[in-house]
JSON list of C-alpha atoms and ligand atoms in Angstrom, two decimals:
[
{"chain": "A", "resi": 13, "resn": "UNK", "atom": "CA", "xyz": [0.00, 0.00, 0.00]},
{"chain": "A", "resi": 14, "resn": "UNK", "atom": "CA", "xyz": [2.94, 2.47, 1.00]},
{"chain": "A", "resi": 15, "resn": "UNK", "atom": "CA", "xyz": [4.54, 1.49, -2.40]},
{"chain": "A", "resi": 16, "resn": "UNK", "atom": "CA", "xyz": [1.10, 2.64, -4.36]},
{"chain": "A", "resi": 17, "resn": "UNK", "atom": "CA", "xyz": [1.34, 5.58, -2.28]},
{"chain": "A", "resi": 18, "resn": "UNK", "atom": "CA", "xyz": [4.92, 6.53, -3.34]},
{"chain": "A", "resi": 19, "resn": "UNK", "atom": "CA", "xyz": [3.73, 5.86, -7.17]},
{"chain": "A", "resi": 20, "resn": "UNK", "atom": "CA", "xyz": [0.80, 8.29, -6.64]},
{"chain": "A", "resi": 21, "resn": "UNK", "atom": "CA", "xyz": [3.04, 10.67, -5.26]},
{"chain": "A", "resi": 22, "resn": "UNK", "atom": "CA", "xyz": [5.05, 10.50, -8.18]},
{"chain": "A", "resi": 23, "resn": "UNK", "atom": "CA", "xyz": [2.27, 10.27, -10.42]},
{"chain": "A", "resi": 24, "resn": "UNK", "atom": "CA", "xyz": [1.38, 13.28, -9.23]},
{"chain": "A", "resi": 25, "resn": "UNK", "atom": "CA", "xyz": [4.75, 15.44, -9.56]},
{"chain": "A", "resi": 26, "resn": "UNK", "atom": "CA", "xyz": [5.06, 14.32, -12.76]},
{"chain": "A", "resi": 27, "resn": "UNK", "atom": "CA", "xyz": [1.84, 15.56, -13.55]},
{"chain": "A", "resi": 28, "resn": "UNK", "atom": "CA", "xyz": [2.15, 18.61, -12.36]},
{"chain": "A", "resi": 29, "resn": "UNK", "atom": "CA", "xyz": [5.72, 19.17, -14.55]},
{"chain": "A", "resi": 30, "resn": "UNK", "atom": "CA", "xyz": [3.99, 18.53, -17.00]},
{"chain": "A", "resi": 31, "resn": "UNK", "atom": "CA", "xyz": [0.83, 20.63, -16.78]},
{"chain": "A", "resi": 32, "resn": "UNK", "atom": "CA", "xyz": [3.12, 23.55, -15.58]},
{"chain": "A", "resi": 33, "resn": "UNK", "atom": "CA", "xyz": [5.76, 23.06, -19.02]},
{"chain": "A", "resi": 34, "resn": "UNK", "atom": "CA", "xyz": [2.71, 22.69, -21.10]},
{"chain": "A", "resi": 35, "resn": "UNK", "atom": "CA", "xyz": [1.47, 26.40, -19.21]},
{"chain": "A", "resi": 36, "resn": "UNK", "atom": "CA", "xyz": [4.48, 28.15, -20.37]},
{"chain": "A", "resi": 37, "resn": "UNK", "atom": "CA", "xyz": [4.62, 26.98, -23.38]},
{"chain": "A", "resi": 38, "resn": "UNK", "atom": "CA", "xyz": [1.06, 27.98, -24.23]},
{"chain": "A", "resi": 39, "resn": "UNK", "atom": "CA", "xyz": [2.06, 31.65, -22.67]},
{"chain": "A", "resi": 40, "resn": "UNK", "atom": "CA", "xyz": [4.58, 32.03, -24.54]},
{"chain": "A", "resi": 41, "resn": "UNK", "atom": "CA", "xyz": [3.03, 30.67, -28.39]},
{"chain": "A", "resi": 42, "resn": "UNK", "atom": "CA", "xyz": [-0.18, 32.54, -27.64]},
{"chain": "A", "resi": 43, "resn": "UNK", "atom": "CA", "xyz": [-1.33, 36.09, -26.66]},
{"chain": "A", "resi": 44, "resn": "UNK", "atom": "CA", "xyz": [-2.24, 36.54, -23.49]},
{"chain": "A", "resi": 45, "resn": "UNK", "atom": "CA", "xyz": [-5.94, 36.40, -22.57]},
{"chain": "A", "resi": 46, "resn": "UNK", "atom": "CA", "xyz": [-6.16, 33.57, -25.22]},
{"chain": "A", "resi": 47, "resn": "UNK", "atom": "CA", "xyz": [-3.28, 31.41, -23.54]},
{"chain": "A", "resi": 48, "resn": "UNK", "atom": "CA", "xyz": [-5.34, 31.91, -20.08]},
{"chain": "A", "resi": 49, "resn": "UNK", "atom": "CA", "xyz": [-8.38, 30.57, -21.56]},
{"chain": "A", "resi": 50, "resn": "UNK", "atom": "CA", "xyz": [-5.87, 27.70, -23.49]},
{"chain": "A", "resi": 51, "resn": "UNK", "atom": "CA", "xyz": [-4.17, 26.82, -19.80]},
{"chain": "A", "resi": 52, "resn": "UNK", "atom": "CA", "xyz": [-7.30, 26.74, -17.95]},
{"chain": "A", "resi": 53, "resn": "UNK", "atom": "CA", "xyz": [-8.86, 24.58, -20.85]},
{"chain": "A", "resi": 54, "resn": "UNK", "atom": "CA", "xyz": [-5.79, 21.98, -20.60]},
{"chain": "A", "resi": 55, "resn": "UNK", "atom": "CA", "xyz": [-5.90, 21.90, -17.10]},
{"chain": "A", "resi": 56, "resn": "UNK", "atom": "CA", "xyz": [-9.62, 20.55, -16.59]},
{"chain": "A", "resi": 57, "resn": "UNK", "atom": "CA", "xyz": [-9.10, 18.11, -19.58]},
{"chain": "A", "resi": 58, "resn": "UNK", "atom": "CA", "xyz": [-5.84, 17.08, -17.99]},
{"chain": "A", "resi": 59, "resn": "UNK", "atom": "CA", "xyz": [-7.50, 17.26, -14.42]},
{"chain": "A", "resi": 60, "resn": "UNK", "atom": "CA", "xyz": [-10.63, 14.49, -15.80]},
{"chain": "A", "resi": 61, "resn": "UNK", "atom": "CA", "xyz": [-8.09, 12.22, -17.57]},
{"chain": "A", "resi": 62, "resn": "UNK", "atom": "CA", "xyz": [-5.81, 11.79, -14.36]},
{"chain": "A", "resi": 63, "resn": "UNK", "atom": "CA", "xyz": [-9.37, 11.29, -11.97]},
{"chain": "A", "resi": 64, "resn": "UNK", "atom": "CA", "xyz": [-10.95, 8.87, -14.81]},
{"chain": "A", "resi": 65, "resn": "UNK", "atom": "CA", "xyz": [-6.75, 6.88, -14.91]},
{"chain": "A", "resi": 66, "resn": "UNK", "atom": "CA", "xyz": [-6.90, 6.93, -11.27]},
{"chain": "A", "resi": 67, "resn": "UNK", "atom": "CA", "xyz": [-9.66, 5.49, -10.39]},
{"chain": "A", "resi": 68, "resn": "UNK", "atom": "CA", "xyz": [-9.60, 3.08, -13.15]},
{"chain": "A", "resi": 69, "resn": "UNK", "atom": "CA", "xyz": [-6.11, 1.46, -11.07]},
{"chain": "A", "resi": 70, "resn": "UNK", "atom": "CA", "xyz": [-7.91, 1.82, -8.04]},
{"chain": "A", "resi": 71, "resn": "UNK", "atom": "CA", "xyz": [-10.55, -0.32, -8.87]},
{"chain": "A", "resi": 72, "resn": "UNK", "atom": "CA", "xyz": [-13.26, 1.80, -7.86]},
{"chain": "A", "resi": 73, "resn": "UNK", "atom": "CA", "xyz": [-15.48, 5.51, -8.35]},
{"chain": "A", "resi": 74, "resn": "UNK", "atom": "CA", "xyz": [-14.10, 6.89, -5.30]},
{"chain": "A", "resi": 75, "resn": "UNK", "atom": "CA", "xyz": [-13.76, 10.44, -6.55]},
{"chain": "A", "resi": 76, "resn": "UNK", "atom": "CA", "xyz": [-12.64, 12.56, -3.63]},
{"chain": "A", "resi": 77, "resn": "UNK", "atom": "CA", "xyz": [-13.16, 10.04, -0.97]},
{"chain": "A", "resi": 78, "resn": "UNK", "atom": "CA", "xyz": [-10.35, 7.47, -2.61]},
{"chain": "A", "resi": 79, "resn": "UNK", "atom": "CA", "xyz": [-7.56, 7.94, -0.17]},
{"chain": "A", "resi": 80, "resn": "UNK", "atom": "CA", "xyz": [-9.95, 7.99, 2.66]},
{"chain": "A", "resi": 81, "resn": "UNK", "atom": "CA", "xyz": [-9.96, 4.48, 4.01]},
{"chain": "A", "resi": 82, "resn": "UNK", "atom": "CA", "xyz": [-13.92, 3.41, 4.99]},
{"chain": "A", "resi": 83, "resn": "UNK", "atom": "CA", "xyz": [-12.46, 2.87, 9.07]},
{"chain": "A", "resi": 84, "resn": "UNK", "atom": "CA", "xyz": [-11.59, 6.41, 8.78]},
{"chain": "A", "resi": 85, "resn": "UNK", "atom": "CA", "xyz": [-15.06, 7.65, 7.18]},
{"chain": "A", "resi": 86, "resn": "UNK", "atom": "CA", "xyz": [-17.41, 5.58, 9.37]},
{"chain": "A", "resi": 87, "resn": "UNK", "atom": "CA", "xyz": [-15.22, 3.86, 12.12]},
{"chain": "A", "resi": 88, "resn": "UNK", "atom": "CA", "xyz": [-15.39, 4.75, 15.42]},
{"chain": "A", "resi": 89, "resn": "UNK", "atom": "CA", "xyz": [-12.79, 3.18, 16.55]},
{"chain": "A", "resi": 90, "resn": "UNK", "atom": "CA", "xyz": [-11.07, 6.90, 17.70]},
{"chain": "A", "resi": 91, "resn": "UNK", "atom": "CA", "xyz": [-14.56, 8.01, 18.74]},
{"chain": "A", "resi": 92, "resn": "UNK", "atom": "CA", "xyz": [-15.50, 6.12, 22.61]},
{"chain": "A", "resi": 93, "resn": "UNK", "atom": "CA", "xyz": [-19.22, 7.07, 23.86]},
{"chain": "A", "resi": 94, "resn": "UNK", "atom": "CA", "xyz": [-19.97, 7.65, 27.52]},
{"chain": "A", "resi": 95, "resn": "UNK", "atom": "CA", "xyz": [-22.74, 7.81, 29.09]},
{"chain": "A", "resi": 96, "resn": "UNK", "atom": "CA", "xyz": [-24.16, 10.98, 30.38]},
{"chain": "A", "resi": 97, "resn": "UNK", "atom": "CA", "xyz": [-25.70, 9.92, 33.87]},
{"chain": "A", "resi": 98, "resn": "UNK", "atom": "CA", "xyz": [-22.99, 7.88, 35.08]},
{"chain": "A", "resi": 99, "resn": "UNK", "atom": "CA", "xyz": [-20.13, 8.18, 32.69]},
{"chain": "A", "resi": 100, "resn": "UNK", "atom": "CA", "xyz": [-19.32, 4.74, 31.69]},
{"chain": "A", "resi": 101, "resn": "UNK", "atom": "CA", "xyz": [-17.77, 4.10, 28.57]},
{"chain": "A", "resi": 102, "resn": "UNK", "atom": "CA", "xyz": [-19.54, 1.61, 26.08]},
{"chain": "A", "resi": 103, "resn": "UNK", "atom": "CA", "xyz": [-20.37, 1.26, 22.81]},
{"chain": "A", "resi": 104, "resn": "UNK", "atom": "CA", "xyz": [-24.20, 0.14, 22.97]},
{"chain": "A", "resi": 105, "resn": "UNK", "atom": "CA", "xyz": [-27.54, 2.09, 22.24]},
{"chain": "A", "resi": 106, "resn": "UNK", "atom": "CA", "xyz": [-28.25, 2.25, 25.78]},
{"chain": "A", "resi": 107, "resn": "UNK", "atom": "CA", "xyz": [-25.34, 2.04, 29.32]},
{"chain": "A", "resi": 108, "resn": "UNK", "atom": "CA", "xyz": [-24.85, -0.94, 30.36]},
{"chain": "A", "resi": 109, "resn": "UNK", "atom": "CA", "xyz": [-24.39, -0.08, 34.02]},
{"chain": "A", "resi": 110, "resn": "UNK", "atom": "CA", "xyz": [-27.53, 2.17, 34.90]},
{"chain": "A", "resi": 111, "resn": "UNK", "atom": "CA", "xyz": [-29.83, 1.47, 31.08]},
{"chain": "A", "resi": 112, "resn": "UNK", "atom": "CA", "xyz": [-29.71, 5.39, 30.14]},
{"chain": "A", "resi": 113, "resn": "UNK", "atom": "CA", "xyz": [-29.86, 6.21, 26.38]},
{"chain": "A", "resi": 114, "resn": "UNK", "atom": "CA", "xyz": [-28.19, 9.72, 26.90]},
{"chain": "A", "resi": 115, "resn": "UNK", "atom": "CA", "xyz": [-24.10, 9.54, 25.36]},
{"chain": "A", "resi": 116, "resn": "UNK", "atom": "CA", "xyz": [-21.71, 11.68, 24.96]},
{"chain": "A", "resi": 117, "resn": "UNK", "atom": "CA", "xyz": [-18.99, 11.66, 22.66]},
{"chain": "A", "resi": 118, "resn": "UNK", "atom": "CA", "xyz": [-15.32, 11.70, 23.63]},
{"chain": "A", "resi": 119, "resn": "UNK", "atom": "CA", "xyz": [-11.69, 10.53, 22.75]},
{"chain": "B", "resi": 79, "resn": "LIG", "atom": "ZN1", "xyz": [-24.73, 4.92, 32.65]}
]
C-alpha cells in the first residue's frame, strides 16, 4: 500500500511538470488572454483524464473520498461514547451499568 502511495506521489509530480511546461509553453506561443483561456482549458481536460486513470487502477469511483480508508469515514474506533448519567464508557444504544440512552462523545 505504502509502495502505491509513493507511485501516486510520483504520479502526481510528474503531472504537475507537465501541466506547468505545457502552461508556459502555451504563454509564450499565444497572446495573453487567449493562452489563459488555453491553460485553464488543458488543465480541466488534464485534471478528468488523471481522476478517470486513477480510479480506473484503483478499482473503484471513489472520486474525492479514494484515499480515505472506509475505518476512517465511518469507524469509530477513535470516537469512545460515555454515558451521560454515570459516565461509563460503552459502545451500545443504551449504558450498560444504569440502562440510560443519553451519550456523549469523547476521545
Ligand atoms: Zn450509565
Amino acid at each position: 500500500m505504502s509502495a502505491n502511495n509513493k507511485q501516486f506521489l510520483f504520479n502526481q509530480i510528474i503531472w504537475m511538470g507537465i501541466s506547468i511546461g505545457i502552461s508556459l509553453a502555451i504563454s509564450v506561443i499565444l497572446p495573453f488572454p487567449i493562452s489563459l483561456l488555453a491553460i485553464i482549458g488543458i488543465f480541466i481536460l488534464l485534471n478528468y483524464y488523471m481522476r478517470k486513470r486513477m480510479m480506473r487502477r484503483m478499482g473503484m469511483g471513489g472520486g474525492m473520498f479514494g484515499s480515505m480508508s472506509p475505518s476512517s469515514m465511518f469507524g469509530d474506533s477513535s470516537l469512545k461514547y460515555y454515558c451521560m448519567s454515570c459516565g461509563t464508557q460503552h459502545k451500545q444504544a443504551a449504558c450498560p451499568k444504569c440502562g440510560s440512552k443519553m451519550k456523549r462523545v469523547g476521545s
